[in-house]
């Protein structure tokens, strides 16, 4: 049933376990695979299996030695209790004492399902399973493979998430294999899980019952059934001497290899702040990871962006969270920034897991956003085929502390045109190109509180100010820079005139970059 390999290195015998991986269909369960897995558990082995929440690492919950193997395989602290999984409600009688009356009502509504309840344990449950506590956490999963395995194993299977302790929980068999191959006896590959976040944990040893870990079963859902439910607000850190009453309360969990930081604010503020953080990293030659959503993904311009789901259906975010955190481990990054999510419904569980993955490191978006005076810069010339495009491209290539959307527009543009050929020749000499540029007309939409509009002469500026009532932040380049340098118009002149304009414009854009950088507090 199980093969082990031994070889001698430096006079030490090293034991390697071959992990069996069996594919199983929840809609057409192969009984022989389940019986084999159940026998492994009965004999004290370890089997990873799917549940509707995440993959669990199964062991005989009533076997102290099996609990020790679980902790060893995961590298899990021994005071972090395991959840006992059952398949029938009457199985509680053997492992629990003092069952509150409301338990049956809760079970009728939420079992089988993603809810764990904590009770006082009976003598049948070893302290190895409960992390030394006199209480035991119990769950009845709804996944068909999980339920079949529990029955085949004798009815009581302890099952923390099937991952190396502290890493993102596994939502596929491949995640389990990456962490535990060679450390456990068997993996049942039942495909991707449905929910993607661990179960809600409800402490039934206190009244009113208290949620110790949020999940898919929310406080509102529970209160509709049993009335008042409290929520534990305590966040225990690794320096705490208090024993955790439930898995995941005390230790940093779900963490990717890179440092994760949650950015908080309105969604717009978060996107702008993360954009700036990613831009700063890009300037320094680094890549950062960004956790985005369907709604925000397109707004990011730097960094490695991974889409976690849609805010319109946060269940998609829950399902993808751990997979995205694991995906970042394949990238060459040292830090990850994540948007935040509403702390209500399943969003509460999402934020709980994100905060633990980040080690509760959160930053406010507002101060980062407030440091930037302008976000968009528009150069306005006559036809947008010469001076404006050159100025915009020079500024795009300047060393700017902040990221800007830099564009050019024309006062008179009847139809889209490319840049003047002489302009392109000059730009290529400076190792730049405008070959993809097409002229665009200046419109009222180009005016906003966050847009700096720069014209090449006073007449263009005055025309904008007179034509648009909402005009603001409109200056000539000379006025904005307090510079008297004449900006020539090389249109219709020889190539040398374009070269002279380029050199003058290059010097002015250098001054402009310095002034824009001076707006940033601290010069960073």
PDB file of N, CA and C in Angstrom, residues 79-81 133 210-213 232-254 352 355-361:
ATOM      1  N   UNK A  79       0.445  23.748  19.688  1.00  0.00           N
ATOM      2  CA  UNK A  79      -0.655  24.319  20.474  1.00  0.00           C
ATOM      3  C   UNK A  79      -1.735  24.905  19.568  1.00  0.00           C
ATOM      4  N   UNK A  80      -1.646  24.632  18.282  1.00  0.00           N
ATOM      5  CA  UNK A  80      -2.642  25.109  17.324  1.00  0.00           C
ATOM      6  C   UNK A  80      -3.627  23.963  17.076  1.00  0.00           C
ATOM      7  N   UNK A  81      -4.831  24.021  17.633  1.00  0.00           N
ATOM      8  CA  UNK A  81      -5.743  22.878  17.611  1.00  0.00           C
ATOM      9  C   UNK A  81      -6.178  22.460  16.211  1.00  0.00           C
ATOM     10  N   UNK A 133      -6.005  21.710  24.652  1.00  0.00           N
ATOM     11  CA  UNK A 133      -7.202  22.357  25.188  1.00  0.00           C
ATOM     12  C   UNK A 133      -8.229  21.331  25.657  1.00  0.00           C
ATOM     13  N   UNK A 210     -19.776  32.677  20.130  1.00  0.00           N
ATOM     14  CA  UNK A 210     -18.847  33.683  19.618  1.00  0.00           C
ATOM     15  C   UNK A 210     -18.130  33.181  18.365  1.00  0.00           C
ATOM     16  N   UNK A 211     -18.098  34.009  17.320  1.00  0.00           N
ATOM     17  CA  UNK A 211     -17.335  33.680  16.110  1.00  0.00           C
ATOM     18  C   UNK A 211     -15.860  33.979  16.357  1.00  0.00           C
ATOM     19  N   UNK A 212     -15.043  32.943  16.233  1.00  0.00           N
ATOM     20  CA  UNK A 212     -13.606  33.089  16.433  1.00  0.00           C
ATOM     21  C   UNK A 212     -12.863  33.259  15.115  1.00  0.00           C
ATOM     22  N   UNK A 213     -13.472  32.773  14.035  1.00  0.00           N
ATOM     23  CA  UNK A 213     -12.877  32.950  12.712  1.00  0.00           C
ATOM     24  C   UNK A 213     -14.014  33.136  11.703  1.00  0.00           C
ATOM     25  N   UNK A 232     -15.367  37.670  18.100  1.00  0.00           N
ATOM     26  CA  UNK A 232     -14.133  37.909  18.834  1.00  0.00           C
ATOM     27  C   UNK A 232     -13.303  38.963  18.104  1.00  0.00           C
ATOM     28  N   UNK A 233     -12.999  40.057  18.778  1.00  0.00           N
ATOM     29  CA  UNK A 233     -12.242  41.145  18.158  1.00  0.00           C
ATOM     30  C   UNK A 233     -10.745  41.018  18.433  1.00  0.00           C
ATOM     31  N   UNK A 234     -10.357  40.064  19.220  1.00  0.00           N
ATOM     32  CA  UNK A 234      -8.964  39.947  19.626  1.00  0.00           C
ATOM     33  C   UNK A 234      -8.110  39.396  18.495  1.00  0.00           C
ATOM     34  N   UNK A 235      -6.991  40.050  18.252  1.00  0.00           N
ATOM     35  CA  UNK A 235      -6.019  39.546  17.291  1.00  0.00           C
ATOM     36  C   UNK A 235      -4.770  39.192  18.065  1.00  0.00           C
ATOM     37  N   UNK A 236      -4.482  37.897  18.156  1.00  0.00           N
ATOM     38  CA  UNK A 236      -3.322  37.449  18.918  1.00  0.00           C
ATOM     39  C   UNK A 236      -2.096  37.430  18.021  1.00  0.00           C
ATOM     40  N   UNK A 237      -0.988  37.948  18.525  1.00  0.00           N
ATOM     41  CA  UNK A 237       0.243  37.871  17.742  1.00  0.00           C
ATOM     42  C   UNK A 237       1.140  36.778  18.299  1.00  0.00           C
ATOM     43  N   UNK A 238       2.275  36.564  17.634  1.00  0.00           N
ATOM     44  CA  UNK A 238       3.142  35.442  18.001  1.00  0.00           C
ATOM     45  C   UNK A 238       3.775  35.611  19.369  1.00  0.00           C
ATOM     46  N   UNK A 239       3.740  36.821  19.944  1.00  0.00           N
ATOM     47  CA  UNK A 239       4.318  37.027  21.274  1.00  0.00           C
ATOM     48  C   UNK A 239       3.326  36.735  22.394  1.00  0.00           C
ATOM     49  N   UNK A 240       2.065  36.456  22.040  1.00  0.00           N
ATOM     50  CA  UNK A 240       1.047  36.208  23.048  1.00  0.00           C
ATOM     51  C   UNK A 240       1.291  34.873  23.740  1.00  0.00           C
ATOM     52  N   UNK A 241       1.012  34.827  25.025  1.00  0.00           N
ATOM     53  CA  UNK A 241       1.151  33.570  25.773  1.00  0.00           C
ATOM     54  C   UNK A 241      -0.171  32.826  25.863  1.00  0.00           C
ATOM     55  N   UNK A 242      -1.232  33.417  25.330  1.00  0.00           N
ATOM     56  CA  UNK A 242      -2.555  32.798  25.387  1.00  0.00           C
ATOM     57  C   UNK A 242      -2.673  31.696  24.347  1.00  0.00           C
ATOM     58  N   UNK A 243      -3.246  30.556  24.753  1.00  0.00           N
ATOM     59  CA  UNK A 243      -3.455  29.461  23.811  1.00  0.00           C
ATOM     60  C   UNK A 243      -4.587  29.819  22.860  1.00  0.00           C
ATOM     61  N   UNK A 244      -4.421  29.556  21.547  1.00  0.00           N
ATOM     62  CA  UNK A 244      -5.525  29.811  20.622  1.00  0.00           C
ATOM     63  C   UNK A 244      -6.646  28.813  20.834  1.00  0.00           C
ATOM     64  N   UNK A 245      -7.894  29.275  20.855  1.00  0.00           N
ATOM     65  CA  UNK A 245      -9.045  28.380  21.021  1.00  0.00           C
ATOM     66  C   UNK A 245      -9.443  27.741  19.710  1.00  0.00           C
ATOM     67  N   UNK A 246      -8.927  28.293  18.603  1.00  0.00           N
ATOM     68  CA  UNK A 246      -9.304  27.781  17.292  1.00  0.00           C
ATOM     69  C   UNK A 246      -8.125  27.912  16.346  1.00  0.00           C
ATOM     70  N   UNK A 247      -8.090  27.094  15.301  1.00  0.00           N
ATOM     71  CA  UNK A 247      -7.004  27.191  14.330  1.00  0.00           C
ATOM     72  C   UNK A 247      -6.914  28.582  13.725  1.00  0.00           C
ATOM     73  N   UNK A 248      -5.680  29.062  13.560  1.00  0.00           N
ATOM     74  CA  UNK A 248      -5.474  30.317  12.852  1.00  0.00           C
ATOM     75  C   UNK A 248      -5.610  31.569  13.669  1.00  0.00           C
ATOM     76  N   UNK A 249      -5.880  31.479  14.978  1.00  0.00           N
ATOM     77  CA  UNK A 249      -6.080  32.689  15.778  1.00  0.00           C
ATOM     78  C   UNK A 249      -4.762  33.346  16.163  1.00  0.00           C
ATOM     79  N   UNK A 250      -3.735  32.544  16.389  1.00  0.00           N
ATOM     80  CA  UNK A 250      -2.528  33.084  16.982  1.00  0.00           C
ATOM     81  C   UNK A 250      -1.414  33.352  15.981  1.00  0.00           C
ATOM     82  N   UNK A 251      -1.246  32.470  15.029  1.00  0.00           N
ATOM     83  CA  UNK A 251      -0.060  32.516  14.187  1.00  0.00           C
ATOM     84  C   UNK A 251      -0.317  33.167  12.839  1.00  0.00           C
ATOM     85  N   UNK A 252       0.760  33.715  12.261  1.00  0.00           N
ATOM     86  CA  UNK A 252       0.672  34.276  10.913  1.00  0.00           C
ATOM     87  C   UNK A 252       0.336  33.156   9.939  1.00  0.00           C
ATOM     88  N   UNK A 253      -0.666  33.392   9.134  1.00  0.00           N
ATOM     89  CA  UNK A 253      -1.162  32.359   8.233  1.00  0.00           C
ATOM     90  C   UNK A 253      -1.235  32.870   6.800  1.00  0.00           C
ATOM     91  N   UNK A 254      -1.351  31.936   5.896  1.00  0.00           N
ATOM     92  CA  UNK A 254      -1.734  32.207   4.506  1.00  0.00           C
ATOM     93  C   UNK A 254      -0.729  33.064   3.760  1.00  0.00           C
ATOM     94  N   UNK A 352     -10.038  39.071   6.825  1.00  0.00           N
ATOM     95  CA  UNK A 352      -9.398  38.332   7.917  1.00  0.00           C
ATOM     96  C   UNK A 352      -8.188  37.557   7.409  1.00  0.00           C
ATOM     97  N   UNK A 355      -5.371  40.011   6.130  1.00  0.00           N
ATOM     98  CA  UNK A 355      -4.648  40.632   7.236  1.00  0.00           C
ATOM     99  C   UNK A 355      -3.661  39.659   7.860  1.00  0.00           C
ATOM    100  N   UNK A 356      -4.065  38.404   8.006  1.00  0.00           N
ATOM    101  CA  UNK A 356      -3.143  37.410   8.565  1.00  0.00           C
ATOM    102  C   UNK A 356      -1.984  37.144   7.605  1.00  0.00           C
ATOM    103  N   UNK A 357      -2.280  37.113   6.298  1.00  0.00           N
ATOM    104  CA  UNK A 357      -1.222  36.914   5.305  1.00  0.00           C
ATOM    105  C   UNK A 357      -0.240  38.081   5.307  1.00  0.00           C
ATOM    106  N   UNK A 358      -0.759  39.273   5.610  1.00  0.00           N
ATOM    107  CA  UNK A 358       0.079  40.474   5.642  1.00  0.00           C
ATOM    108  C   UNK A 358       0.714  40.707   7.004  1.00  0.00           C
ATOM    109  N   UNK A 359       0.426  39.826   7.967  1.00  0.00           N
ATOM    110  CA  UNK A 359       0.926  40.068   9.323  1.00  0.00           C
ATOM    111  C   UNK A 359       0.351  41.340   9.897  1.00  0.00           C
ATOM    112  N   UNK A 360      -0.883  41.677   9.453  1.00  0.00           N
ATOM    113  CA  UNK A 360      -1.614  42.872   9.895  1.00  0.00           C
ATOM    114  C   UNK A 360      -0.917  44.174   9.504  1.00  0.00           C
ATOM    115  N   UNK A 361      -0.120  44.129   8.414  1.00  0.00           N
ATOM    116  CA  UNK A 361       0.519  45.350   7.906  1.00  0.00           C
ATOM    117  C   UNK A 361      -0.435  46.036   6.941  1.00  0.00           C
TER     118      UNK A 361
END
